[in-house]
Coordinates of C-alpha atoms and ligand atoms in Angstrom, one line a residue:
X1 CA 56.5 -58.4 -74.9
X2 CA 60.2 -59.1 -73.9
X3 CA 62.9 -56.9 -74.8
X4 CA 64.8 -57.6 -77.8
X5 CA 68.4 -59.3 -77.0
X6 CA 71.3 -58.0 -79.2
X7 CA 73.0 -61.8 -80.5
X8 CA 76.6 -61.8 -78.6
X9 CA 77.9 -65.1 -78.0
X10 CA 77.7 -66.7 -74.6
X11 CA 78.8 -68.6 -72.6
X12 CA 76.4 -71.8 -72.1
X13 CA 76.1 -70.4 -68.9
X14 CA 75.3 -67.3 -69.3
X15 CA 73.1 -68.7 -71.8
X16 CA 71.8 -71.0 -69.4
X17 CA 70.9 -68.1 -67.0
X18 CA 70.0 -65.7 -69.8
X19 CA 66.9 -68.2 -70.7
X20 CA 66.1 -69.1 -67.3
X21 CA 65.3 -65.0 -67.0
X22 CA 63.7 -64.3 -69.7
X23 CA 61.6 -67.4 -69.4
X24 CA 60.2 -66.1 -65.7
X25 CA 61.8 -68.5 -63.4
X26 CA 61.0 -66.9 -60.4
X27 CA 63.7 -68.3 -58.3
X28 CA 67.0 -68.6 -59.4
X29 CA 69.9 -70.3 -56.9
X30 CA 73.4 -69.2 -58.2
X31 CA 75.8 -71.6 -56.4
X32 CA 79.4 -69.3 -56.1
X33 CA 82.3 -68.7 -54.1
X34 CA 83.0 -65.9 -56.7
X35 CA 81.0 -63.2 -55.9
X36 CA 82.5 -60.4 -57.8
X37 CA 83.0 -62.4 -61.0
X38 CA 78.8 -63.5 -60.3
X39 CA 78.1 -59.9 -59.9
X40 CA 79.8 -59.3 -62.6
X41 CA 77.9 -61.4 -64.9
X42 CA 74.4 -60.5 -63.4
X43 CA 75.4 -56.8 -64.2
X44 CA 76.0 -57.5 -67.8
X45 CA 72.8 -60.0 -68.2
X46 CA 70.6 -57.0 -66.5
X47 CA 72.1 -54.6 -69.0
X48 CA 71.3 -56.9 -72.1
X49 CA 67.8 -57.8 -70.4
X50 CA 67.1 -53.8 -70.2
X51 CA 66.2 -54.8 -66.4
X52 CA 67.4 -52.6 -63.4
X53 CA 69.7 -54.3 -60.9
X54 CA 69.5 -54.8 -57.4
X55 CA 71.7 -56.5 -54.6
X56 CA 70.7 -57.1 -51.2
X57 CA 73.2 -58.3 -48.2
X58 CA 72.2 -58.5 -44.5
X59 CA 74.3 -55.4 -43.4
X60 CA 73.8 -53.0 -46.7
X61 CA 70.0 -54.2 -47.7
X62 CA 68.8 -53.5 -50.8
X63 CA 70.2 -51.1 -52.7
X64 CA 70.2 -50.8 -56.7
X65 CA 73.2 -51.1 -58.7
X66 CA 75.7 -49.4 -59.4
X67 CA 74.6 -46.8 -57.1
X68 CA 76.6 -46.8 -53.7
X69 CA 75.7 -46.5 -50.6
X70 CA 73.3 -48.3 -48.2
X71 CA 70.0 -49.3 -49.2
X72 CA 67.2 -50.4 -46.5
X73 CA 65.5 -53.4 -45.5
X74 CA 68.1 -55.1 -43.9
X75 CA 65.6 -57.7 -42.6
X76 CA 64.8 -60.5 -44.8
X77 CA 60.9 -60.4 -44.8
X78 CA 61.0 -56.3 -45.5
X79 CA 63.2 -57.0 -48.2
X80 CA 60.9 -59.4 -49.9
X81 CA 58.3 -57.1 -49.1
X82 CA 60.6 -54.7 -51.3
X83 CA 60.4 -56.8 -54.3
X84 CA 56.8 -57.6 -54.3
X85 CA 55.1 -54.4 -54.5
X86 CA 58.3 -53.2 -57.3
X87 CA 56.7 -52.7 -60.2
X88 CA 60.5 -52.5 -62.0
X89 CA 61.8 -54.6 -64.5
X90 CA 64.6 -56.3 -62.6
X91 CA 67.2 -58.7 -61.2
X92 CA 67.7 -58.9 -57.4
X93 CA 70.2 -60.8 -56.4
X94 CA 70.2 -61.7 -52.2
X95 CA 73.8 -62.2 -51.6
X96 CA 74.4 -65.0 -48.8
X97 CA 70.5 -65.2 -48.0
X98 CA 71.1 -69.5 -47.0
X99 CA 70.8 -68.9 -43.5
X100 CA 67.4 -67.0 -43.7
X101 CA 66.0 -69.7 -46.0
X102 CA 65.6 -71.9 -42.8
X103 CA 62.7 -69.1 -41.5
X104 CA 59.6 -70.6 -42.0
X105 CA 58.2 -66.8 -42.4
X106 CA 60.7 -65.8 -45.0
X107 CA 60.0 -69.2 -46.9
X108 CA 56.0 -68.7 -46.4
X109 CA 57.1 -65.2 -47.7
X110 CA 59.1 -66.5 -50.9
X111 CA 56.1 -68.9 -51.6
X112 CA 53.8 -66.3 -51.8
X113 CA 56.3 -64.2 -54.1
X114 CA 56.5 -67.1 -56.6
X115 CA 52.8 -66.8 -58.1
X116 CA 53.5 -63.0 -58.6
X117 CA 57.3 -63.1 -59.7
X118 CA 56.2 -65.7 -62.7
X119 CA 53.8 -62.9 -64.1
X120 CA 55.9 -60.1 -63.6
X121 CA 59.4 -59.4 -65.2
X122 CA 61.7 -59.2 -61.9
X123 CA 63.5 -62.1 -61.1
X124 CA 65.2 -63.4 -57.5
X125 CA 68.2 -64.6 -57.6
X126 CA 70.0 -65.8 -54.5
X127 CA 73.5 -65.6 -54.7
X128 CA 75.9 -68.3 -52.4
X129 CA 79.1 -70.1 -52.1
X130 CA 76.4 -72.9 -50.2
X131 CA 73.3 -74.6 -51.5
X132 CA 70.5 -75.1 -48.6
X133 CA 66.9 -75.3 -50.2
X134 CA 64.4 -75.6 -47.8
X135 CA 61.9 -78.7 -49.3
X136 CA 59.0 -76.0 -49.0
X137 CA 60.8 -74.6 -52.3
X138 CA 62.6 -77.2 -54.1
X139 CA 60.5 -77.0 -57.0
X140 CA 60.4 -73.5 -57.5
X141 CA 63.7 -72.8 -56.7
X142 CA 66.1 -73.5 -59.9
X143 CA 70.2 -74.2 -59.4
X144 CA 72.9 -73.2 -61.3
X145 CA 76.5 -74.1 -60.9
X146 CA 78.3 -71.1 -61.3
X147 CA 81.6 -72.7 -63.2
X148 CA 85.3 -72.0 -62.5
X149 CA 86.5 -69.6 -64.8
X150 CA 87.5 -71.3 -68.6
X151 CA 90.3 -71.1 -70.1
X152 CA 90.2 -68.0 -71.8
X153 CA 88.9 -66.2 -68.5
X154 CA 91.8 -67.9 -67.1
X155 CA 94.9 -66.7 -70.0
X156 CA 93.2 -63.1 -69.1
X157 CA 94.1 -63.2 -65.7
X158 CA 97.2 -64.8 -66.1
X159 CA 98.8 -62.3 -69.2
X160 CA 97.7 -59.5 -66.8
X161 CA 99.7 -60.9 -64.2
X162 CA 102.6 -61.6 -66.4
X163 CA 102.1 -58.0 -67.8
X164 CA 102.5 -56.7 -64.1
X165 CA 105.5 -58.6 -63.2
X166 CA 107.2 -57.5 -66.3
X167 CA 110.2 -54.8 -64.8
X168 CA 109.9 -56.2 -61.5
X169 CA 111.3 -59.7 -62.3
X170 CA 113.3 -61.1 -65.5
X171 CA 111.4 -64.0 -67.6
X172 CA 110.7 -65.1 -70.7
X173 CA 107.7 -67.5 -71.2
X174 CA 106.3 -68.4 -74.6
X175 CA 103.0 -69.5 -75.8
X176 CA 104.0 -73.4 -74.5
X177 CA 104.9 -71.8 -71.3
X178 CA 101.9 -69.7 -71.2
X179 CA 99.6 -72.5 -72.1
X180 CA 101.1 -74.8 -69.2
X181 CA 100.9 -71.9 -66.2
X182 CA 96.7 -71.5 -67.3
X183 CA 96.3 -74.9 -67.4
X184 CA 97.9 -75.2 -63.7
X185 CA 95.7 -72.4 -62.9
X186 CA 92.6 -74.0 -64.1
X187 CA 90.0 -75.5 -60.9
X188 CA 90.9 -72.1 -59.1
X189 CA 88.9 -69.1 -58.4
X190 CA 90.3 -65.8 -60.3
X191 CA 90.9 -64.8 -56.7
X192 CA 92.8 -68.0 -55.7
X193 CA 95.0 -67.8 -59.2
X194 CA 95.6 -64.3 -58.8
X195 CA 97.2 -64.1 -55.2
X196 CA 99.2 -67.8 -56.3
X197 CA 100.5 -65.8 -59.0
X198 CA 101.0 -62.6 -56.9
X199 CA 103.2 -64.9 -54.7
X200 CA 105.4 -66.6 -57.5
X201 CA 106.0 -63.2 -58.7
X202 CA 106.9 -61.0 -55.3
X203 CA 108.9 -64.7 -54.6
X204 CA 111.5 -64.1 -56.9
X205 CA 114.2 -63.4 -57.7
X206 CA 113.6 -65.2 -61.4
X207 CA 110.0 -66.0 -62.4
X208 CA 109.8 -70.2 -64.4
X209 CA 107.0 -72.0 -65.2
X210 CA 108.0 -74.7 -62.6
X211 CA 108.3 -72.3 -59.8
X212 CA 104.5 -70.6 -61.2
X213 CA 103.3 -74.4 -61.0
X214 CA 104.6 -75.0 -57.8
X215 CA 102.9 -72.1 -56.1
X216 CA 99.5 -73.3 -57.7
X217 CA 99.9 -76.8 -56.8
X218 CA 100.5 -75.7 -53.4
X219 CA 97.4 -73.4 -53.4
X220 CA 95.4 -76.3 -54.6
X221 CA 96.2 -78.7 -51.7
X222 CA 95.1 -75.7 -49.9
X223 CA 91.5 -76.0 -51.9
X224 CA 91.5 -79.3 -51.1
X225 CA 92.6 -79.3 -47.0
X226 CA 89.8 -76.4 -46.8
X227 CA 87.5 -78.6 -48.1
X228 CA 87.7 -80.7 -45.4
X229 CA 85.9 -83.2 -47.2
X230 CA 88.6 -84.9 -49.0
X231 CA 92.4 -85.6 -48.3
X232 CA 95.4 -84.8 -50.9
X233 CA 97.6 -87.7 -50.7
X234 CA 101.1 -87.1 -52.7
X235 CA 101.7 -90.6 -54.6
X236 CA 104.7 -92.2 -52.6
X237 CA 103.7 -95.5 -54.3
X238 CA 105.0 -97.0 -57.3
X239 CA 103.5 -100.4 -59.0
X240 CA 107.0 -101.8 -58.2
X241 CA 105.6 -101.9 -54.5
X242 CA 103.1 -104.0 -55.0
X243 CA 103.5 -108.3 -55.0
X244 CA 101.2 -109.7 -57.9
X245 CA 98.3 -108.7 -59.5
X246 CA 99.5 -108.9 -62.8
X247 CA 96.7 -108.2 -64.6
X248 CA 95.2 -105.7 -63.2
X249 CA 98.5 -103.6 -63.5
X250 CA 98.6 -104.6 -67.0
X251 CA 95.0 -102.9 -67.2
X252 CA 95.7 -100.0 -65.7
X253 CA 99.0 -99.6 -67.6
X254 CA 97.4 -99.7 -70.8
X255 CA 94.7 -96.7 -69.6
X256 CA 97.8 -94.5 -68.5
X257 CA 97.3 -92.2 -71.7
X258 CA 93.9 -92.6 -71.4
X259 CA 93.1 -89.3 -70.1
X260 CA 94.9 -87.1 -73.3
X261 CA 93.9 -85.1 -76.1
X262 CA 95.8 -88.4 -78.3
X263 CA 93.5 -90.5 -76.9
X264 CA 90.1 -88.6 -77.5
X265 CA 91.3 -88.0 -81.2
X266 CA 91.5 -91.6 -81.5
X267 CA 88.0 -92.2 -80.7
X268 CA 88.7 -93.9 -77.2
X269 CA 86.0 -92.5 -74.0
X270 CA 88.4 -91.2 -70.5
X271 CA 88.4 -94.0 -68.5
X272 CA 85.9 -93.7 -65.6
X273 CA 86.6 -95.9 -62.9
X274 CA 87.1 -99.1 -61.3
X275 CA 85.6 -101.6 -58.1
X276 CA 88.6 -103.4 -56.3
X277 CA 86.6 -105.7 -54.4
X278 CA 88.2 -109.3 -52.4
X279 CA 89.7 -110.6 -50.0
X280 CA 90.9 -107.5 -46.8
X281 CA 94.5 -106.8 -47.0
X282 CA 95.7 -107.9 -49.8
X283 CA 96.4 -104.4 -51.3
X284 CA 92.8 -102.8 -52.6
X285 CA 94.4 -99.3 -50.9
X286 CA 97.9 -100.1 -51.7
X287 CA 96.6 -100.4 -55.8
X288 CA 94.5 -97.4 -55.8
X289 CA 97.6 -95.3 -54.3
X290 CA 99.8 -96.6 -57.1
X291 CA 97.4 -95.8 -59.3
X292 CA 97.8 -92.2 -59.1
X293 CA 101.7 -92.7 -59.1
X294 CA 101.9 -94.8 -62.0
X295 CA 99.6 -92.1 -64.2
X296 CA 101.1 -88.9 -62.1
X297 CA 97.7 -87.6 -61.2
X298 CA 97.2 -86.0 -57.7
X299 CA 95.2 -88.7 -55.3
X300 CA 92.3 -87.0 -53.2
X301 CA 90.5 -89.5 -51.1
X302 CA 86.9 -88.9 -50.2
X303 CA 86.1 -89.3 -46.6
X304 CA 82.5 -90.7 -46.8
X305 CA 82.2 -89.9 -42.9
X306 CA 83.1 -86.5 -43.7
X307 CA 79.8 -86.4 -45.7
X308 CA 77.2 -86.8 -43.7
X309 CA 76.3 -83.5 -42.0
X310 CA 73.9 -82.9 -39.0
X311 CA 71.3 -80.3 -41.2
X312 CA 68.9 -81.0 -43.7
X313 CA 70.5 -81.1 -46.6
X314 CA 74.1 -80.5 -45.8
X315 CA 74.7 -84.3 -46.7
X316 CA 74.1 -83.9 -50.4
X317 CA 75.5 -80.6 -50.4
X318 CA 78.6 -81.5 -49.1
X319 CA 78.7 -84.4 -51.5
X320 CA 77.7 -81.9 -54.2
X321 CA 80.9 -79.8 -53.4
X322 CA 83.3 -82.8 -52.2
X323 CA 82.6 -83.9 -56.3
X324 CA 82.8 -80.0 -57.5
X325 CA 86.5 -79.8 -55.8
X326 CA 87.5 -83.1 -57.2
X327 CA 86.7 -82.0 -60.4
X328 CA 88.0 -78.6 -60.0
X329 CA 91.3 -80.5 -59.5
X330 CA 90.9 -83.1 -62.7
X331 CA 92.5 -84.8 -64.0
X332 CA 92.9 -86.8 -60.7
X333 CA 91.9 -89.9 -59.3
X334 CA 89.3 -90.0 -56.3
X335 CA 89.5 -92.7 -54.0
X336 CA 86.7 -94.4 -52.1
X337 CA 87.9 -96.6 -49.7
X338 CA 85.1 -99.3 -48.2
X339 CA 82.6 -97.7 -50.3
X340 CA 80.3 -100.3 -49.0
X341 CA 80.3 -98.8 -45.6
X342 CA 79.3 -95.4 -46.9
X343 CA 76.5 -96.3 -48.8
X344 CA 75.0 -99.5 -47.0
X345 CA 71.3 -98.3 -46.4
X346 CA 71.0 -96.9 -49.5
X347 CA 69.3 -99.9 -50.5
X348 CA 66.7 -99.9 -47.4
X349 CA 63.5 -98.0 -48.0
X350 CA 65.0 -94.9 -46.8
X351 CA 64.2 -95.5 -43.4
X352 CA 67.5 -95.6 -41.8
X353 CA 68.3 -92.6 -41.8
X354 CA 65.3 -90.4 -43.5
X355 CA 66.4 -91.7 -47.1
X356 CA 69.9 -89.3 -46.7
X357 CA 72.4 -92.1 -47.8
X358 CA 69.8 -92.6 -50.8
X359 CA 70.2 -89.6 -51.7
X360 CA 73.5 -89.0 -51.7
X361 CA 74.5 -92.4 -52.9
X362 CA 72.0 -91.3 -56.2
X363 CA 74.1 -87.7 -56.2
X364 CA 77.3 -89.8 -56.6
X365 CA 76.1 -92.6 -59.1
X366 CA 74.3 -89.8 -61.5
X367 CA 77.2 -88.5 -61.9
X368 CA 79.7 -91.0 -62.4
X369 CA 77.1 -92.1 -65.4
X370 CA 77.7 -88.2 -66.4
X371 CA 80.5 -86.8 -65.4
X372 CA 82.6 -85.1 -67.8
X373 CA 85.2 -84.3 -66.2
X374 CA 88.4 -86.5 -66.0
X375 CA 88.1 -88.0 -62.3
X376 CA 89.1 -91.3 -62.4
X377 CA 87.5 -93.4 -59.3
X378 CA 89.1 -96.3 -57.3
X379 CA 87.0 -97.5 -55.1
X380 CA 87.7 -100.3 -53.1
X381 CA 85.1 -103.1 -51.2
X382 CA 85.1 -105.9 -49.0
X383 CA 81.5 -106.9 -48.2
X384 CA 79.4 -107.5 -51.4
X385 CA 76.3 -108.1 -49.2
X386 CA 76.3 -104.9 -48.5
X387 CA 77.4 -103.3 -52.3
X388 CA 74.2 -101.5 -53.6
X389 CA 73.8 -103.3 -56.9
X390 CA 73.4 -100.1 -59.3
X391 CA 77.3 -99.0 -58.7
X392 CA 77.8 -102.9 -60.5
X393 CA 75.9 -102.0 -63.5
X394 CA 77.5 -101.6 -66.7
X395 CA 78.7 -97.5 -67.5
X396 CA 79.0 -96.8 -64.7
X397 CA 82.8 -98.0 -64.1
X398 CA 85.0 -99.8 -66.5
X399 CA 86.0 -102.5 -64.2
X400 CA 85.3 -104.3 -61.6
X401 CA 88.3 -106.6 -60.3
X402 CA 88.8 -109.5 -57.7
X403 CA 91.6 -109.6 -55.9
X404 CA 92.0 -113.0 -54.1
X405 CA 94.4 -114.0 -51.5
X406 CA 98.4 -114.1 -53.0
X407 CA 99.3 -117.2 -54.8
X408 CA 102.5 -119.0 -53.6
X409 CA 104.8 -117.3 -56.2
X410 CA 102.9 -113.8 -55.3
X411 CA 104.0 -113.9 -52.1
X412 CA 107.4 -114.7 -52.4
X413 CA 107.0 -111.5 -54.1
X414 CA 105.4 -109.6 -51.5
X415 CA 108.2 -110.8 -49.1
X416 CA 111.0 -109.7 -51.1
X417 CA 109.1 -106.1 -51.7
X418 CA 108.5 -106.1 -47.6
X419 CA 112.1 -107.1 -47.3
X420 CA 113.7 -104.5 -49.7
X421 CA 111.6 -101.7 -48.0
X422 CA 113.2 -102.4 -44.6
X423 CA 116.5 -101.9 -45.9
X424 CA 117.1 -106.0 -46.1
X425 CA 118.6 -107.7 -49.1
X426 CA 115.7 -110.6 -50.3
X427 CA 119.1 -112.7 -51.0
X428 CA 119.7 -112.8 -47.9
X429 CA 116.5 -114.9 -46.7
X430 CA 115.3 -117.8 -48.5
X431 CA 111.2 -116.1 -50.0
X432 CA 110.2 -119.1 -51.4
X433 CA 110.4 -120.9 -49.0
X434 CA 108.4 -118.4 -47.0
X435 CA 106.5 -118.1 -49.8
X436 CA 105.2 -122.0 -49.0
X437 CA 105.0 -121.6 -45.3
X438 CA 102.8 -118.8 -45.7
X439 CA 100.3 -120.7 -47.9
X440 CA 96.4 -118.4 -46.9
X441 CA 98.0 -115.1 -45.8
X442 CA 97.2 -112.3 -47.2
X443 CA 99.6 -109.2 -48.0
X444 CA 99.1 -107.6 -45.0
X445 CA 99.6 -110.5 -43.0
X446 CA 103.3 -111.1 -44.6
X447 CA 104.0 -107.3 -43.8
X448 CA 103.1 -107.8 -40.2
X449 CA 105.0 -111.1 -40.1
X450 CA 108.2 -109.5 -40.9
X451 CA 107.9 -106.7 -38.7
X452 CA 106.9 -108.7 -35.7
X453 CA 110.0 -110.0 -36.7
X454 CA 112.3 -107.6 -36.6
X455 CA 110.8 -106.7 -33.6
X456 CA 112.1 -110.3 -31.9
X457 CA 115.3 -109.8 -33.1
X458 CA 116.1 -106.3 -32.2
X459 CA 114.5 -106.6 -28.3
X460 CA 117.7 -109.7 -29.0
X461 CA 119.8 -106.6 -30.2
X462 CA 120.8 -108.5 -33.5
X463 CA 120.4 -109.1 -37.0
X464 CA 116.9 -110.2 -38.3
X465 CA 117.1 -113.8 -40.1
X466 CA 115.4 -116.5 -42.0
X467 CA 114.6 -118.1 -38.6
X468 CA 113.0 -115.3 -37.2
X469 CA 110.5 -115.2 -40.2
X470 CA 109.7 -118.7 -40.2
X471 CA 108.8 -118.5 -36.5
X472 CA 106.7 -115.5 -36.7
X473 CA 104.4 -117.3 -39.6
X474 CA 104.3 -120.4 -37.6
X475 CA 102.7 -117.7 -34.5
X476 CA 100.0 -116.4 -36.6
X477 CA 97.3 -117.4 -37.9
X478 CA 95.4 -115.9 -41.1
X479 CA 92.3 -114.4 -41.4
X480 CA 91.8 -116.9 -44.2
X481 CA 91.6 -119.8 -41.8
X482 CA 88.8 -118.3 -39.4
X483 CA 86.9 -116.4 -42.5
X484 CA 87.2 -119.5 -44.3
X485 CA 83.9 -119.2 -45.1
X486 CA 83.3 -115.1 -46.4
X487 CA 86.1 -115.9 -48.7
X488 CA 84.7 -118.9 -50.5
X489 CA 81.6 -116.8 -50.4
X490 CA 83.7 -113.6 -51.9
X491 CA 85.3 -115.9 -54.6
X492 CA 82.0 -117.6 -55.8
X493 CA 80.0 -113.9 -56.3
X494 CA 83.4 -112.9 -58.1
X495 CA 84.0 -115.5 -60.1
X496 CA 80.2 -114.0 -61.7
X497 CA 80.6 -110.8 -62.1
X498 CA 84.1 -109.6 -61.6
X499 CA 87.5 -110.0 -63.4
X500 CA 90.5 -111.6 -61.7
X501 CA 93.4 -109.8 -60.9
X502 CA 96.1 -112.0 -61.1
X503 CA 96.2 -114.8 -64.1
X504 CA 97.9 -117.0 -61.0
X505 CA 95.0 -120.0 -60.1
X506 CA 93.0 -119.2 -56.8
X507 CA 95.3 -120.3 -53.9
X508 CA 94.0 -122.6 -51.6
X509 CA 93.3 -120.9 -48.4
Ligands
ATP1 P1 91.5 -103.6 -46.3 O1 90.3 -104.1 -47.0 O2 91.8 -104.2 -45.0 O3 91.7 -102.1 -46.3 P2 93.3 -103.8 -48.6 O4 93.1 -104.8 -49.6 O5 92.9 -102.4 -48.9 O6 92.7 -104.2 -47.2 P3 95.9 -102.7 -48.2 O7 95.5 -101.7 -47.3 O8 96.2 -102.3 -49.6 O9 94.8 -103.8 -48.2 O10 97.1 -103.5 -47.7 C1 97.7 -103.3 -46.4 C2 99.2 -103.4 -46.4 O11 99.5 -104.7 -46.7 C3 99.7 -102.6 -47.6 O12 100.0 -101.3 -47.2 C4 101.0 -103.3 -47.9 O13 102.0 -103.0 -47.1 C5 100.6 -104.8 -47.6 N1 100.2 -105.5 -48.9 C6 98.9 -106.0 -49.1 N2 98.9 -106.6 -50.3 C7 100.1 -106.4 -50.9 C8 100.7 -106.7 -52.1 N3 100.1 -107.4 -53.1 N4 102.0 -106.4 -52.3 C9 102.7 -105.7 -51.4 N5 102.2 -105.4 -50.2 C10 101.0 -105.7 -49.9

């Protein structure tokens, strides 16, 4: 018979793990870079369970809790050994135990264990800021995402911190205030929060919310850089910068609320995502920047060559964790540039590279149908050939726009914007009439124009001017007219299953 739990409430993780336990999974994987808060939690669930506890590590072995001191069986195997012939009611809990899961004795060892463990009441619990399950184990092993504290764990921290400061530095923050400085904190360890906090404090010599928020903002780039996974790109771009695409700004305007508490209440779902696919430069990346300035959300972009890892495994994992961080840091958008590139052979039988990219690729697609978290994606695509076909398939973005080559007027645009960025007055130079001499370039194209440009007239050590434009287009020509082809190509699988994003007609290229 199992022991009789006393009814507190939860929470639905310590639920989660509360049920796994007394239901006799053998294995249990806690995924944490919180180790004391874990511990914490396994202490109270051995209590409630009636169960002894034990922790191992590689330099204290196993030793039960709370008793200090070192215990033995510092190797692995003996260890194991340890909990096999126990005939205790208990959790033990193998603190950083990854590396030794790559031992084919110790995984021989833990497959033995399993058989007995599910008839006994002693549990294993490995507990790790890093997932690596050997595929020996994968179906006896069971995961669990040790979440980022909550909001109330979170105000607890935070009023002890404030209660702390309170002599040592004059402020006076009410429940708004207080609200604002947890929120900031939220997506952080308690460790992480409480030095960020620490620092604000010993900073001095007055104590605001902005200065609170600016020391956690920092520490979160910090998350982020560590990751090395994904990039924190502050938003230096403003819709303003970008020539045309009228209605996809219009689109994206109309979302910009879409991730608050108004908009829930009103019955409306957070906005997922969106697939910029068309035509190369003509401002995919530029969009998906301005997106984040336009809605004031931090912009981490997610390095898909960063991903792959050289060990079993590490690909997912490191997919696993470069989507935990970007939702640690929500709301935010996440930006996947060429998203083709990182998941062509995900549609091959696996064979390319032992079904990795598959896997990953499924990681990311089951959970942008999932996720509940606000991360908004931009992605952004050029070859459709080589765009697996689930990512197009409806719920799993919101969007999917074309962006086509700039139309005549969008370009006179696009100079202007170039112009005004280099410190030059748009009066001063005649744009539509570049706008017609540059009939098939793209965005990119009409940058590089102007800057060759400028070049020409400062190796003349004068003034940049109308003529010098003119001559530079007349020098160059466009992608469009040697990709001729891909483009019509482009345009004709758009005009299917994609929405434009400019109401301008197609140009002719
Ligand atoms: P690629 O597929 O080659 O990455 P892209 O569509 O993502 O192309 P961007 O990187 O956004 O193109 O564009 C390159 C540069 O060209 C931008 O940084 C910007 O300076 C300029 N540009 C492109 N399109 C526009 C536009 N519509 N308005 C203003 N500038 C533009």
């Amino acid at each position: 018979m199992d022991v009789e739990i006393p009814k507190v409430s939860l929470s639905p993780q310590e639920n989660e793990m509360d049920i796994l336990i007394r239901a006799r999974y053998p294995l249990i994987y806690m995924v944490s870079w919180e180790e004391a808060r874990a511990e914490a939690l396994l202490a109270r669930m051995a209590q409630r369970q009636g169960k002894n506890l034990f922790f191992w590590s590689a330099t204290r072995g196993l030793a039960e809790h709370p008793f200090p001191g070192t215990g033995n069986a510092a190797d692995p195997i003996q260890a194991l050994e340890q909990v096999a012939v126990s005939k205790q009611k208990a959790l033990f809990v193998f603190k950083d135990f990854h590396p030794h899961l790559q031992d084919p004795k110790v995984i021989r060892r833990l497959r033995d264990l399993v058989t007995d463990l599910k008839s006994s009441y002693k549990t294993l619990v490995f507990l790790s800021p890093l997932l690596t399950i050997p595929l020996e184990l994968e179906k006896d092993i069971t995961v669990i995402d040790y979440d980022l504290p909550d909001f109330g764990e979170m105000a607890s921290l935070v009023d002890e911190s404030l209660a702390q400061a309170k002599g040592k530095v004059p402020f006076e923050f009410n429940a708004d205030d207080r609200e604002k400085i947890v929120q900031a904190a939220l997506g952080m360890t308690l460790s992480e929060a409480e030095n960020a906090l620490a620092r604000s404090i010993v900073d001095g010599p007055t104590l605001t919310v902005e200065e609170i928020k600016d020391t956690l903002l920092k520490e979160t780039k910090q998350i982020i850089r560590k990751s090395r996974l994904l990039e924190y790109f502050e938003a230096q771009q403003a819709f303003a910068d970008i020539g045309g695409l009228d209605l996809l700004k219009h689109w994206l305007e109309k979302r910009g609320n879409g991730f608050s508490e108004k908009a829930r209440k009103f019955g409306l779902p957070e906005p997922k995502g969106i697939l910029l696919m068309g035509v190369q430069g003509c401002g995919k990346s530029l969009t998906c920047k301005a997106i984040s300035g336009l809605w004031k959300l931090p912009l981490l972009r997610l390095d898909m060559g960063s991903i792959f890892g050289q060990y079993v495994g590490q690909s997912e994992e490191n997919m696993r964790k470069a989507i935990k961080t970007a939702e640690s840091v929500a709301p935010c958008v996440l930006w996947l540039d060429e998203i083709e590139k990182g998941f062509s052979g995900s549609q091959s039988s696996g064979a390319v590279d032992a079904g990795t990219t598959n896997r990953i690729f499924s990681t990311f697609l089951t959970w942008l149908q999932e996720k509940q978290k606000p991360v908004f994606v931009a992605a952004t695509a050029n070859n459709i050939q080589q765009l697996p076909p689930e990512l197009l398939r409806k719920g799993r973005l919101d969007e999917i726009f074309f962006i086509d080559l700039p139309t005549e007027t969008e370009r006179a645009d696009i100079f202007s914007i170039h112009l005004k960025r280099k410190g030059r007055a748009p009066a001063a130079f005649n744009p539509p009439l570049l706008a017609r001499l540059s009939n098939g370039f793209s965005g990119a194209e009409i940058e590089q124009c102007l800057v060759e440009a400028l070049h020409n007239a400062f190796a003349e050590n004068r003034e940049v001017s109308q003529n010098d434009l003119e001559t530079a287009l007349r020098d160059t020509v466009p992608l469009s007219t040697t990709m001729a082809e891909d483009i019509s190509a482009i345009r004709a699988w758009a005009q299917e299953r994609a929405r434009p994003a400019s109401s301008s007609p197609t140009p002719n290229s």
